[in-house]
mmCIF file of C-alpha atoms in Angstrom:
data_model
loop_
_atom_site.group_PDB
_atom_site.id
_atom_site.type_symbol
_atom_site.label_atom_id
_atom_site.label_comp_id
_atom_site.label_asym_id
_atom_site.label_seq_id
_atom_site.Cartn_x
_atom_site.Cartn_y
_atom_site.Cartn_z
ATOM 1 C CA UNK O 739 -1.310 -72.785 -38.930
ATOM 2 C CA UNK O 740 -0.453 -68.728 -38.592
ATOM 3 C CA UNK O 741 -1.050 -68.262 -42.179
ATOM 4 C CA UNK O 742 -4.354 -70.305 -41.954
ATOM 5 C CA UNK O 743 -5.441 -68.093 -39.349
ATOM 6 C CA UNK O 744 -4.293 -65.051 -41.133
ATOM 7 C CA UNK O 745 -6.374 -65.805 -44.188
ATOM 8 C CA UNK O 746 -9.485 -66.709 -42.443
ATOM 9 C CA UNK O 747 -9.140 -63.546 -40.720
ATOM 10 C CA UNK O 748 -8.774 -61.778 -44.038
ATOM 11 C CA UNK O 749 -11.607 -63.598 -45.578
ATOM 12 C CA UNK O 750 -13.643 -62.757 -42.473
ATOM 13 C CA UNK O 751 -13.202 -58.608 -42.897
ATOM 14 C CA UNK O 752 -13.746 -59.072 -46.332
ATOM 15 C CA UNK O 753 -17.489 -60.656 -45.419
ATOM 16 C CA UNK O 754 -18.060 -58.449 -42.916
ATOM 17 C CA UNK O 755 -16.724 -55.325 -44.499
ATOM 18 C CA UNK O 756 -18.974 -56.277 -47.527
ATOM 19 C CA UNK O 757 -21.996 -56.739 -45.208
ATOM 20 C CA UNK O 758 -21.581 -53.549 -43.686
ATOM 21 C CA UNK O 759 -25.064 -51.497 -43.589
ATOM 22 C CA UNK O 760 -24.633 -48.071 -45.666
ATOM 23 C CA UNK O 761 -27.118 -45.538 -46.751
ATOM 24 C CA UNK O 762 -26.219 -46.476 -50.487
ATOM 25 C CA UNK O 763 -27.398 -49.952 -49.334
ATOM 26 C CA UNK O 764 -30.498 -48.827 -47.664
ATOM 27 C CA UNK O 765 -31.470 -46.415 -50.419
ATOM 28 C CA UNK O 766 -31.088 -48.925 -52.949
ATOM 29 C CA UNK O 767 -33.213 -51.684 -51.349
ATOM 30 C CA UNK O 768 -36.075 -48.746 -50.545
ATOM 31 C CA UNK O 769 -36.289 -47.788 -54.120
ATOM 32 C CA UNK O 770 -37.168 -51.615 -55.188
ATOM 33 C CA UNK O 771 -39.730 -51.572 -52.321
ATOM 34 C CA UNK O 772 -41.243 -48.333 -53.384
ATOM 35 C CA UNK O 773 -41.543 -49.808 -56.980
ATOM 36 C CA UNK O 774 -43.465 -52.787 -55.784
ATOM 37 C CA UNK O 775 -45.718 -50.827 -53.312
ATOM 38 C CA UNK O 776 -49.090 -50.865 -54.136
ATOM 39 C CA UNK O 777 -50.782 -49.294 -50.991
ATOM 40 C CA UNK O 778 -50.481 -47.943 -47.397
ATOM 41 C CA UNK O 779 -52.388 -46.683 -44.560
ATOM 42 C CA UNK O 780 -50.863 -44.990 -41.786
ATOM 43 C CA UNK O 781 -51.729 -42.981 -38.250
ATOM 44 C CA UNK O 782 -49.487 -40.467 -37.172
ATOM 45 C CA UNK O 783 -49.056 -37.336 -34.413
ATOM 46 C CA UNK O 784 -47.392 -34.553 -35.758
ATOM 47 C CA UNK O 785 -45.865 -32.060 -33.610
ATOM 48 C CA UNK O 786 -44.871 -28.463 -35.160
ATOM 49 C CA UNK O 787 -42.625 -26.271 -33.338
ATOM 50 C CA UNK O 788 -42.879 -22.338 -34.295
ATOM 51 C CA UNK O 789 -42.746 -19.042 -32.634
ATOM 52 C CA UNK O 790 -46.157 -19.368 -31.541
ATOM 53 C CA UNK O 791 -45.473 -22.183 -29.675
ATOM 54 C CA UNK O 792 -46.056 -25.985 -29.897
ATOM 55 C CA UNK O 793 -48.725 -27.541 -32.313
ATOM 56 C CA UNK O 794 -50.519 -30.548 -32.481
ATOM 57 C CA UNK O 795 -52.269 -32.682 -35.064
ATOM 58 C CA UNK O 796 -53.555 -36.056 -36.028
ATOM 59 C CA UNK O 797 -52.951 -37.275 -39.377
ATOM 60 C CA UNK O 798 -54.952 -40.214 -41.313
ATOM 61 C CA UNK O 799 -52.846 -40.927 -44.790
ATOM 62 C CA UNK O 800 -53.789 -43.480 -47.749
ATOM 63 C CA UNK O 801 -52.049 -44.322 -50.766
ATOM 64 C CA UNK O 802 -52.953 -46.276 -53.918
ATOM 65 C CA UNK O 803 -50.427 -46.860 -56.432
ATOM 66 C CA UNK O 804 -49.427 -45.444 -58.765
ATOM 67 C CA UNK O 805 -51.235 -41.921 -58.059
ATOM 68 C CA UNK O 806 -53.705 -41.720 -55.735
ATOM 69 C CA UNK O 807 -53.745 -40.406 -52.090
ATOM 70 C CA UNK O 808 -55.591 -39.112 -49.516
ATOM 71 C CA UNK O 809 -54.349 -37.170 -46.118
ATOM 72 C CA UNK O 810 -56.609 -35.986 -43.144
ATOM 73 C CA UNK O 811 -55.012 -33.485 -40.783
ATOM 74 C CA UNK O 812 -57.054 -33.080 -37.552
ATOM 75 C CA UNK O 813 -56.310 -30.351 -34.813
ATOM 76 C CA UNK O 814 -58.262 -29.349 -31.979
ATOM 77 C CA UNK O 815 -60.404 -27.027 -33.501
ATOM 78 C CA UNK O 816 -59.808 -27.642 -37.481
ATOM 79 C CA UNK O 817 -59.660 -30.197 -40.123
ATOM 80 C CA UNK O 818 -58.432 -30.504 -43.500
ATOM 81 C CA UNK O 819 -58.422 -32.628 -46.112
ATOM 82 C CA UNK O 820 -56.039 -33.531 -49.296
ATOM 83 C CA UNK O 821 -57.703 -35.794 -51.689
ATOM 84 C CA UNK O 822 -55.976 -37.134 -55.199
ATOM 85 C CA UNK O 823 -57.755 -39.506 -57.381
ATOM 86 C CA UNK O 824 -54.983 -39.409 -60.149
ATOM 87 C CA UNK O 825 -56.959 -36.635 -62.235
ATOM 88 C CA UNK O 826 -58.008 -34.044 -59.811
ATOM 89 C CA UNK O 827 -56.884 -32.679 -56.390
ATOM 90 C CA UNK O 828 -59.218 -31.528 -53.764
ATOM 91 C CA UNK O 829 -58.355 -29.340 -50.836
ATOM 92 C CA UNK O 830 -61.334 -29.360 -48.626
ATOM 93 C CA UNK O 831 -62.133 -27.932 -44.909
ATOM 94 C CA UNK O 832 -65.233 -29.235 -43.915
ATOM 95 C CA UNK O 833 -65.203 -26.792 -41.026
ATOM 96 C CA UNK O 834 -65.156 -24.102 -43.476
ATOM 97 C CA UNK O 835 -67.773 -25.659 -45.707
ATOM 98 C CA UNK O 836 -65.242 -24.843 -48.663
ATOM 99 C CA UNK O 837 -62.901 -26.701 -50.934
ATOM 100 C CA UNK O 838 -61.263 -26.033 -54.332
ATOM 101 C CA UNK O 839 -59.800 -28.525 -56.540
ATOM 102 C CA UNK O 840 -57.265 -28.745 -59.756
ATOM 103 C CA UNK O 841 -56.101 -30.622 -62.299
ATOM 104 C CA UNK O 842 -53.464 -33.297 -60.919
ATOM 105 C CA UNK O 843 -50.665 -33.003 -63.315
ATOM 106 C CA UNK O 844 -50.321 -29.373 -63.409
ATOM 107 C CA UNK O 845 -51.020 -29.399 -59.437
ATOM 108 C CA UNK O 846 -48.751 -32.100 -58.548
ATOM 109 C CA UNK O 847 -45.850 -29.401 -58.077
ATOM 110 C CA UNK O 848 -47.795 -26.843 -56.434
ATOM 111 C CA UNK O 849 -49.909 -28.914 -53.806
ATOM 112 C CA UNK O 850 -47.822 -31.817 -52.102
ATOM 113 C CA UNK O 851 -49.868 -34.013 -49.566
ATOM 114 C CA UNK O 852 -48.512 -32.656 -45.818
ATOM 115 C CA UNK O 853 -46.669 -35.444 -43.926
ATOM 116 C CA UNK O 854 -46.692 -37.874 -46.671
ATOM 117 C CA UNK O 855 -44.540 -41.010 -45.695
ATOM 118 C CA UNK O 856 -43.793 -41.736 -49.122
ATOM 119 C CA UNK O 857 -42.673 -37.900 -49.514
ATOM 120 C CA UNK O 858 -39.927 -38.255 -47.261
ATOM 121 C CA UNK O 859 -38.887 -41.987 -48.285
ATOM 122 C CA UNK O 860 -38.318 -40.654 -51.804
ATOM 123 C CA UNK O 861 -36.735 -37.340 -51.223
ATOM 124 C CA UNK O 862 -33.661 -39.746 -49.194
ATOM 125 C CA UNK O 863 -33.704 -41.901 -52.368
ATOM 126 C CA UNK O 864 -33.272 -38.944 -54.638
ATOM 127 C CA UNK O 865 -31.104 -36.840 -52.236
ATOM 128 C CA UNK O 866 -27.146 -36.577 -52.982
ATOM 129 C CA UNK O 867 -26.365 -36.319 -49.295
ATOM 130 C CA UNK O 868 -27.068 -39.253 -47.387
ATOM 131 C CA UNK O 869 -25.621 -39.896 -43.861
ATOM 132 C CA UNK O 870 -26.264 -43.510 -41.942
ATOM 133 C CA UNK O 871 -26.540 -42.901 -38.180
ATOM 134 C CA UNK O 872 -26.541 -46.402 -37.197
ATOM 135 C CA UNK O 873 -28.973 -48.669 -35.730
ATOM 136 C CA UNK O 874 -31.495 -47.718 -32.960
ATOM 137 C CA UNK O 875 -34.387 -48.826 -31.288
ATOM 138 C CA UNK O 876 -37.766 -47.157 -30.951
ATOM 139 C CA UNK O 877 -40.548 -48.494 -29.102
ATOM 140 C CA UNK O 878 -39.398 -52.185 -29.173
ATOM 141 C CA UNK O 879 -38.251 -52.074 -33.014
ATOM 142 C CA UNK O 880 -35.227 -51.752 -34.648
ATOM 143 C CA UNK O 881 -34.532 -49.122 -37.031
ATOM 144 C CA UNK O 882 -32.083 -47.430 -39.284
ATOM 145 C CA UNK O 883 -31.232 -43.746 -38.681
ATOM 146 C CA UNK O 884 -30.947 -41.874 -41.798
ATOM 147 C CA UNK O 885 -30.227 -38.053 -42.817
ATOM 148 C CA UNK O 886 -30.511 -35.956 -45.454
ATOM 149 C CA UNK O 887 -30.517 -32.297 -46.601
ATOM 150 C CA UNK O 888 -33.882 -30.688 -47.124
ATOM 151 C CA UNK O 889 -35.310 -28.743 -49.865
ATOM 152 C CA UNK O 890 -34.683 -25.213 -47.907
ATOM 153 C CA UNK O 891 -31.194 -23.927 -47.041
ATOM 154 C CA UNK O 892 -30.139 -25.446 -43.828
ATOM 155 C CA UNK O 893 -32.874 -27.679 -43.465
ATOM 156 C CA UNK O 894 -32.197 -31.370 -42.550
ATOM 157 C CA UNK O 895 -34.653 -34.507 -42.458
ATOM 158 C CA UNK O 896 -33.632 -37.355 -39.986
ATOM 159 C CA UNK O 897 -35.744 -40.955 -40.730
ATOM 160 C CA UNK O 898 -36.291 -43.631 -38.316
ATOM 161 C CA UNK O 899 -36.684 -46.619 -40.825
ATOM 162 C CA UNK O 900 -38.307 -49.811 -39.518
ATOM 163 C CA UNK O 901 -35.797 -52.344 -40.728
ATOM 164 C CA UNK O 902 -38.596 -54.658 -41.819
ATOM 165 C CA UNK O 903 -40.722 -52.321 -43.628
ATOM 166 C CA UNK O 904 -38.231 -49.446 -44.739
ATOM 167 C CA UNK O 905 -40.836 -47.318 -43.508
ATOM 168 C CA UNK O 906 -40.564 -44.309 -41.109
ATOM 169 C CA UNK O 907 -41.315 -44.980 -37.375
ATOM 170 C CA UNK O 908 -40.079 -41.292 -36.809
ATOM 171 C CA UNK O 909 -39.439 -38.347 -38.723
ATOM 172 C CA UNK O 910 -37.744 -35.266 -37.378
ATOM 173 C CA UNK O 911 -37.264 -31.792 -39.357
ATOM 174 C CA UNK O 912 -34.754 -29.481 -38.214
ATOM 175 C CA UNK O 913 -34.305 -26.096 -39.530
ATOM 176 C CA UNK O 914 -30.672 -24.256 -38.329
ATOM 177 C CA UNK O 915 -30.476 -27.097 -36.299
ATOM 178 C CA UNK O 916 -33.529 -26.646 -34.636
ATOM 179 C CA UNK O 917 -36.417 -29.253 -34.805
ATOM 180 C CA UNK O 918 -39.489 -27.930 -36.542
ATOM 181 C CA UNK O 919 -41.462 -30.972 -37.091
ATOM 182 C CA UNK O 920 -41.614 -34.462 -34.984
ATOM 183 C CA UNK O 921 -43.589 -36.838 -36.790
ATOM 184 C CA UNK O 922 -44.539 -40.156 -34.836
ATOM 185 C CA UNK O 923 -45.835 -42.720 -36.846
ATOM 186 C CA UNK O 924 -48.395 -45.047 -34.353
ATOM 187 C CA UNK O 925 -49.777 -47.621 -37.200
ATOM 188 C CA UNK O 926 -48.846 -48.448 -40.660
ATOM 189 C CA UNK O 927 -50.528 -51.086 -42.758
ATOM 190 C CA UNK O 928 -48.796 -52.012 -46.028
ATOM 191 C CA UNK O 929 -50.542 -53.083 -49.362
ATOM 192 C CA UNK O 930 -54.092 -53.126 -47.687
ATOM 193 C CA UNK O 931 -57.174 -53.229 -49.866
ATOM 194 C CA UNK O 932 -58.129 -49.528 -50.425
ATOM 195 C CA UNK O 933 -61.648 -48.645 -52.003
ATOM 196 C CA UNK O 934 -61.151 -46.548 -55.231
ATOM 197 C CA UNK O 935 -63.921 -44.091 -53.509
ATOM 198 C CA UNK O 936 -61.928 -43.209 -50.552
ATOM 199 C CA UNK O 937 -60.173 -40.993 -53.286
ATOM 200 C CA UNK O 938 -63.134 -39.005 -54.562
ATOM 201 C CA UNK O 939 -64.431 -35.828 -52.801
ATOM 202 C CA UNK O 940 -67.951 -36.097 -51.447
ATOM 203 C CA UNK O 941 -69.971 -33.365 -50.261
ATOM 204 C CA UNK O 942 -70.914 -33.490 -46.823
ATOM 205 C CA UNK O 943 -74.862 -33.633 -46.501
ATOM 206 C CA UNK O 944 -76.864 -30.927 -45.666
ATOM 207 C CA UNK O 945 -73.914 -28.696 -46.322
ATOM 208 C CA UNK O 946 -73.001 -26.141 -49.222
ATOM 209 C CA UNK O 947 -70.029 -25.606 -50.626
ATOM 210 C CA UNK O 948 -68.628 -22.121 -50.759
ATOM 211 C CA UNK O 949 -66.150 -22.325 -53.650
ATOM 212 C CA UNK O 950 -65.703 -25.157 -56.328
ATOM 213 C CA UNK O 951 -63.155 -24.558 -59.547
ATOM 214 C CA UNK O 952 -61.010 -25.966 -62.161
ATOM 215 C CA UNK O 953 -58.163 -23.696 -62.355
ATOM 216 C CA UNK O 954 -57.189 -22.767 -66.000
ATOM 217 C CA UNK O 955 -53.961 -20.445 -66.309
ATOM 218 C CA UNK O 956 -54.508 -17.232 -68.028
ATOM 219 C CA UNK O 957 -52.415 -14.059 -68.593
ATOM 220 C CA UNK O 958 -52.008 -10.709 -66.914
ATOM 221 C CA UNK O 959 -53.651 -8.938 -69.952
ATOM 222 C CA UNK O 960 -56.467 -11.561 -70.218
ATOM 223 C CA UNK O 961 -57.174 -11.497 -66.542
ATOM 224 C CA UNK O 962 -57.419 -7.429 -66.898
ATOM 225 C CA UNK O 963 -59.998 -7.662 -69.836
ATOM 226 C CA UNK O 964 -62.196 -9.498 -67.421
ATOM 227 C CA UNK O 965 -61.679 -8.261 -64.314
ATOM 228 C CA UNK O 966 -63.894 -5.193 -63.324
ATOM 229 C CA UNK O 967 -62.149 -4.009 -59.841
ATOM 230 C CA UNK O 968 -58.593 -2.710 -59.853
ATOM 231 C CA UNK O 969 -55.873 -5.605 -60.348
ATOM 232 C CA UNK O 970 -53.458 -5.703 -57.812
ATOM 233 C CA UNK O 971 -50.033 -7.249 -57.896
ATOM 234 C CA UNK O 972 -47.157 -7.857 -55.612
ATOM 235 C CA UNK O 973 -43.921 -5.849 -56.293
ATOM 236 C CA UNK O 974 -41.954 -8.081 -53.948
ATOM 237 C CA UNK O 975 -41.815 -11.716 -54.186
ATOM 238 C CA UNK O 976 -39.536 -13.958 -51.558
ATOM 239 C CA UNK O 977 -36.219 -14.931 -53.330
ATOM 240 C CA UNK O 978 -36.357 -17.902 -56.074
ATOM 241 C CA UNK O 979 -40.367 -17.441 -56.200
ATOM 242 C CA UNK O 980 -42.387 -16.826 -59.532
ATOM 243 C CA UNK O 981 -45.816 -16.779 -60.743
ATOM 244 C CA UNK O 982 -46.883 -20.036 -61.618
ATOM 245 C CA UNK O 983 -50.708 -19.761 -62.940
ATOM 246 C CA UNK O 984 -53.464 -17.442 -62.501
ATOM 247 C CA UNK O 985 -57.543 -18.249 -62.620
ATOM 248 C CA UNK O 986 -60.373 -16.262 -62.802
ATOM 249 C CA UNK O 987 -63.071 -18.118 -60.734
ATOM 250 C CA UNK O 988 -66.560 -17.283 -59.640
ATOM 251 C CA UNK O 989 -68.515 -18.308 -56.241
ATOM 252 C CA UNK O 990 -72.266 -17.899 -56.061
ATOM 253 C CA UNK O 991 -71.842 -14.712 -58.619
ATOM 254 C CA UNK O 992 -68.661 -13.109 -56.386
ATOM 255 C CA UNK O 993 -65.740 -13.294 -58.590
ATOM 256 C CA UNK O 994 -61.983 -13.994 -57.554
ATOM 257 C CA UNK O 995 -58.517 -14.334 -58.904
ATOM 258 C CA UNK O 996 -55.937 -16.826 -57.748
ATOM 259 C CA UNK O 997 -52.612 -16.368 -58.375
ATOM 260 C CA UNK O 998 -50.216 -19.578 -57.521
ATOM 261 C CA UNK O 999 -46.530 -18.980 -56.829
ATOM 262 C CA UNK O 1000 -43.828 -21.501 -56.896
ATOM 263 C CA UNK O 1001 -40.225 -21.416 -55.712
ATOM 264 C CA UNK O 1002 -38.581 -22.723 -52.212
ATOM 265 C CA UNK O 1003 -41.877 -21.803 -50.783
ATOM 266 C CA UNK O 1004 -45.174 -22.427 -52.633
ATOM 267 C CA UNK O 1005 -48.122 -19.915 -51.736
ATOM 268 C CA UNK O 1006 -51.270 -18.845 -53.303
ATOM 269 C CA UNK O 1007 -52.979 -14.929 -53.367
ATOM 270 C CA UNK O 1008 -56.478 -14.588 -53.847
ATOM 271 C CA UNK O 1009 -58.300 -11.606 -54.859
ATOM 272 C CA UNK O 1010 -62.049 -10.498 -54.504
ATOM 273 C CA UNK O 1011 -64.554 -7.925 -53.704
ATOM 274 C CA UNK O 1012 -64.103 -6.347 -50.287
ATOM 275 C CA UNK O 1013 -65.783 -8.668 -47.349
ATOM 276 C CA UNK O 1014 -66.095 -7.968 -43.988
ATOM 277 C CA UNK O 1015 -62.817 -9.411 -41.958
ATOM 278 C CA UNK O 1016 -65.450 -10.647 -39.438
ATOM 279 C CA UNK O 1017 -66.013 -13.598 -42.123
ATOM 280 C CA UNK O 1018 -62.341 -14.554 -41.301
ATOM 281 C CA UNK O 1019 -62.225 -14.348 -37.701
ATOM 282 C CA UNK O 1020 -61.807 -17.447 -35.702
ATOM 283 C CA UNK O 1021 -60.409 -18.215 -32.065
ATOM 284 C CA UNK O 1022 -56.965 -18.899 -33.109
ATOM 285 C CA UNK O 1023 -56.563 -16.042 -35.886
ATOM 286 C CA UNK O 1024 -55.036 -12.785 -34.541
ATOM 287 C CA UNK O 1025 -54.652 -9.100 -35.786
ATOM 288 C CA UNK O 1026 -51.344 -7.859 -37.176
ATOM 289 C CA UNK O 1027 -50.331 -4.711 -38.965
ATOM 290 C CA UNK O 1028 -49.702 -4.339 -42.659
ATOM 291 C CA UNK O 1029 -48.598 -1.231 -43.409
ATOM 292 C CA UNK O 1030 -50.796 1.926 -42.188
ATOM 293 C CA UNK O 1031 -53.809 -0.827 -41.486
ATOM 294 C CA UNK O 1032 -54.165 -4.488 -40.294
ATOM 295 C CA UNK O 1033 -54.993 -7.881 -41.112
ATOM 296 C CA UNK O 1034 -55.750 -11.240 -39.540
ATOM 297 C CA UNK O 1035 -53.341 -14.288 -39.424
ATOM 298 C CA UNK O 1036 -53.467 -17.941 -38.658
ATOM 299 C CA UNK O 1037 -50.917 -20.429 -38.085
ATOM 300 C CA UNK O 1038 -53.459 -23.222 -38.809
ATOM 301 C CA UNK O 1039 -50.960 -25.737 -39.345
ATOM 302 C CA UNK O 1040 -47.206 -26.392 -40.685
ATOM 303 C CA UNK O 1041 -45.838 -23.532 -42.756
ATOM 304 C CA UNK O 1042 -48.128 -24.828 -45.769
ATOM 305 C CA UNK O 1043 -51.252 -23.606 -44.233
ATOM 306 C CA UNK O 1044 -50.410 -20.280 -42.688
ATOM 307 C CA UNK O 1045 -53.096 -17.566 -44.042
ATOM 308 C CA UNK O 1046 -53.201 -13.945 -44.161
ATOM 309 C CA UNK O 1047 -56.504 -12.054 -44.541
ATOM 310 C CA UNK O 1048 -56.556 -8.110 -45.402
ATOM 311 C CA UNK O 1049 -58.302 -5.618 -47.333
ATOM 312 C CA UNK O 1050 -57.066 -2.870 -49.938
ATOM 313 C CA UNK O 1051 -59.516 -0.283 -51.404
ATOM 314 C CA UNK O 1052 -62.327 -2.358 -53.077
ATOM 315 C CA UNK O 1053 -60.824 -5.530 -52.983
ATOM 316 C CA UNK O 1054 -60.150 -7.993 -49.936
ATOM 317 C CA UNK O 1055 -56.924 -10.522 -50.166
ATOM 318 C CA UNK O 1056 -56.055 -14.024 -48.539
ATOM 319 C CA UNK O 1057 -52.709 -15.197 -48.973
ATOM 320 C CA UNK O 1058 -51.978 -18.777 -47.948
ATOM 321 C CA UNK O 1059 -48.889 -20.927 -48.062
ATOM 322 C CA UNK O 1060 -45.692 -22.087 -46.707
ATOM 323 C CA UNK O 1061 -44.343 -18.784 -45.970
ATOM 324 C CA UNK O 1062 -43.743 -17.344 -42.244
ATOM 325 C CA UNK O 1063 -45.623 -13.934 -41.334
ATOM 326 C CA UNK O 1064 -42.597 -11.660 -41.975
ATOM 327 C CA UNK O 1065 -42.652 -12.341 -45.834
ATOM 328 C CA UNK O 1066 -46.291 -12.551 -45.946
ATOM 329 C CA UNK O 1067 -46.767 -8.880 -44.594
ATOM 330 C CA UNK O 1068 -43.806 -8.032 -47.035
ATOM 331 C CA UNK O 1069 -45.881 -9.436 -50.192
ATOM 332 C CA UNK O 1070 -49.250 -7.965 -48.675
ATOM 333 C CA UNK O 1071 -47.580 -4.175 -48.134
ATOM 334 C CA UNK O 1072 -45.888 -4.568 -51.537
ATOM 335 C CA UNK O 1073 -49.678 -4.954 -53.403
ATOM 336 C CA UNK O 1074 -49.860 -2.187 -56.217
ATOM 337 C CA UNK O 1075 -52.285 -1.690 -59.129
ATOM 338 C CA UNK O 1076 -50.814 -3.492 -62.413
ATOM 339 C CA UNK O 1077 -49.649 -1.074 -65.168
ATOM 340 C CA UNK O 1078 -49.508 1.611 -62.587
#
């Protein structure tokens, strides 16, 4: 009798042990779902925490396999759209009537759609450090809680995955154990019918676009041969940063150079003929010291959208990217004429 009971207990322990939920089992199932994913649409509210205070954004995002996506980020005073049709990527700011575009294959490592849910899921599957935190209930839905190491030192990402869809219901991003992003997903549609024209840029009626370019990589020597102004390059770069590409474009007869840098934090440096700083002023921009002069700084989204404007001699500069203000100022003050 006791031998039978003991045998049953052993079998039950093996059965339940084999069915135990682990990070490895969840990610394996998630990888299969991502491979079968045809499309999705999601609405989210994002809270970004920074030294300047809390910022709130409404995000709509669409994805159509294998390589089309659209993300619309809206705040109280600004909008920014990221659109990819599989061949070109557009970054469009309708309130500034400005956009630029680049080749999707080359731009894949440069421009990541912000707050994209599939991006967090792919990073979870690819991460070598995953932690399963158990099951939790969010707004009446049961979720799996998983955490993985982010791409920055001391960064971690916590996902609350719906047990049915394995898509996030909540995303929390931490840096040095302090929360910096809180993304709540309010609506999710899996495999909806999406029209191809949703992933094409369409100019708003009656508006003028101030910049349009397909960026072609150039060397510094090629740039110097055609550039009539002094050519400035930064002598300081953040750790592990490097120059990715240079392009020379024209905007209504005004030339500009675009330097794109890759690394732990991506950023872009634009150089053009000197313009009046009032062109860049907005209610959210603030003046900051740069060497013996000053510039305008705007935290208009999470780190990927920070922007610094300033002038030096005959040129104006625009620095945009994931960098904090301190790093942006270091780059700005380090600019020196190339070859001097």
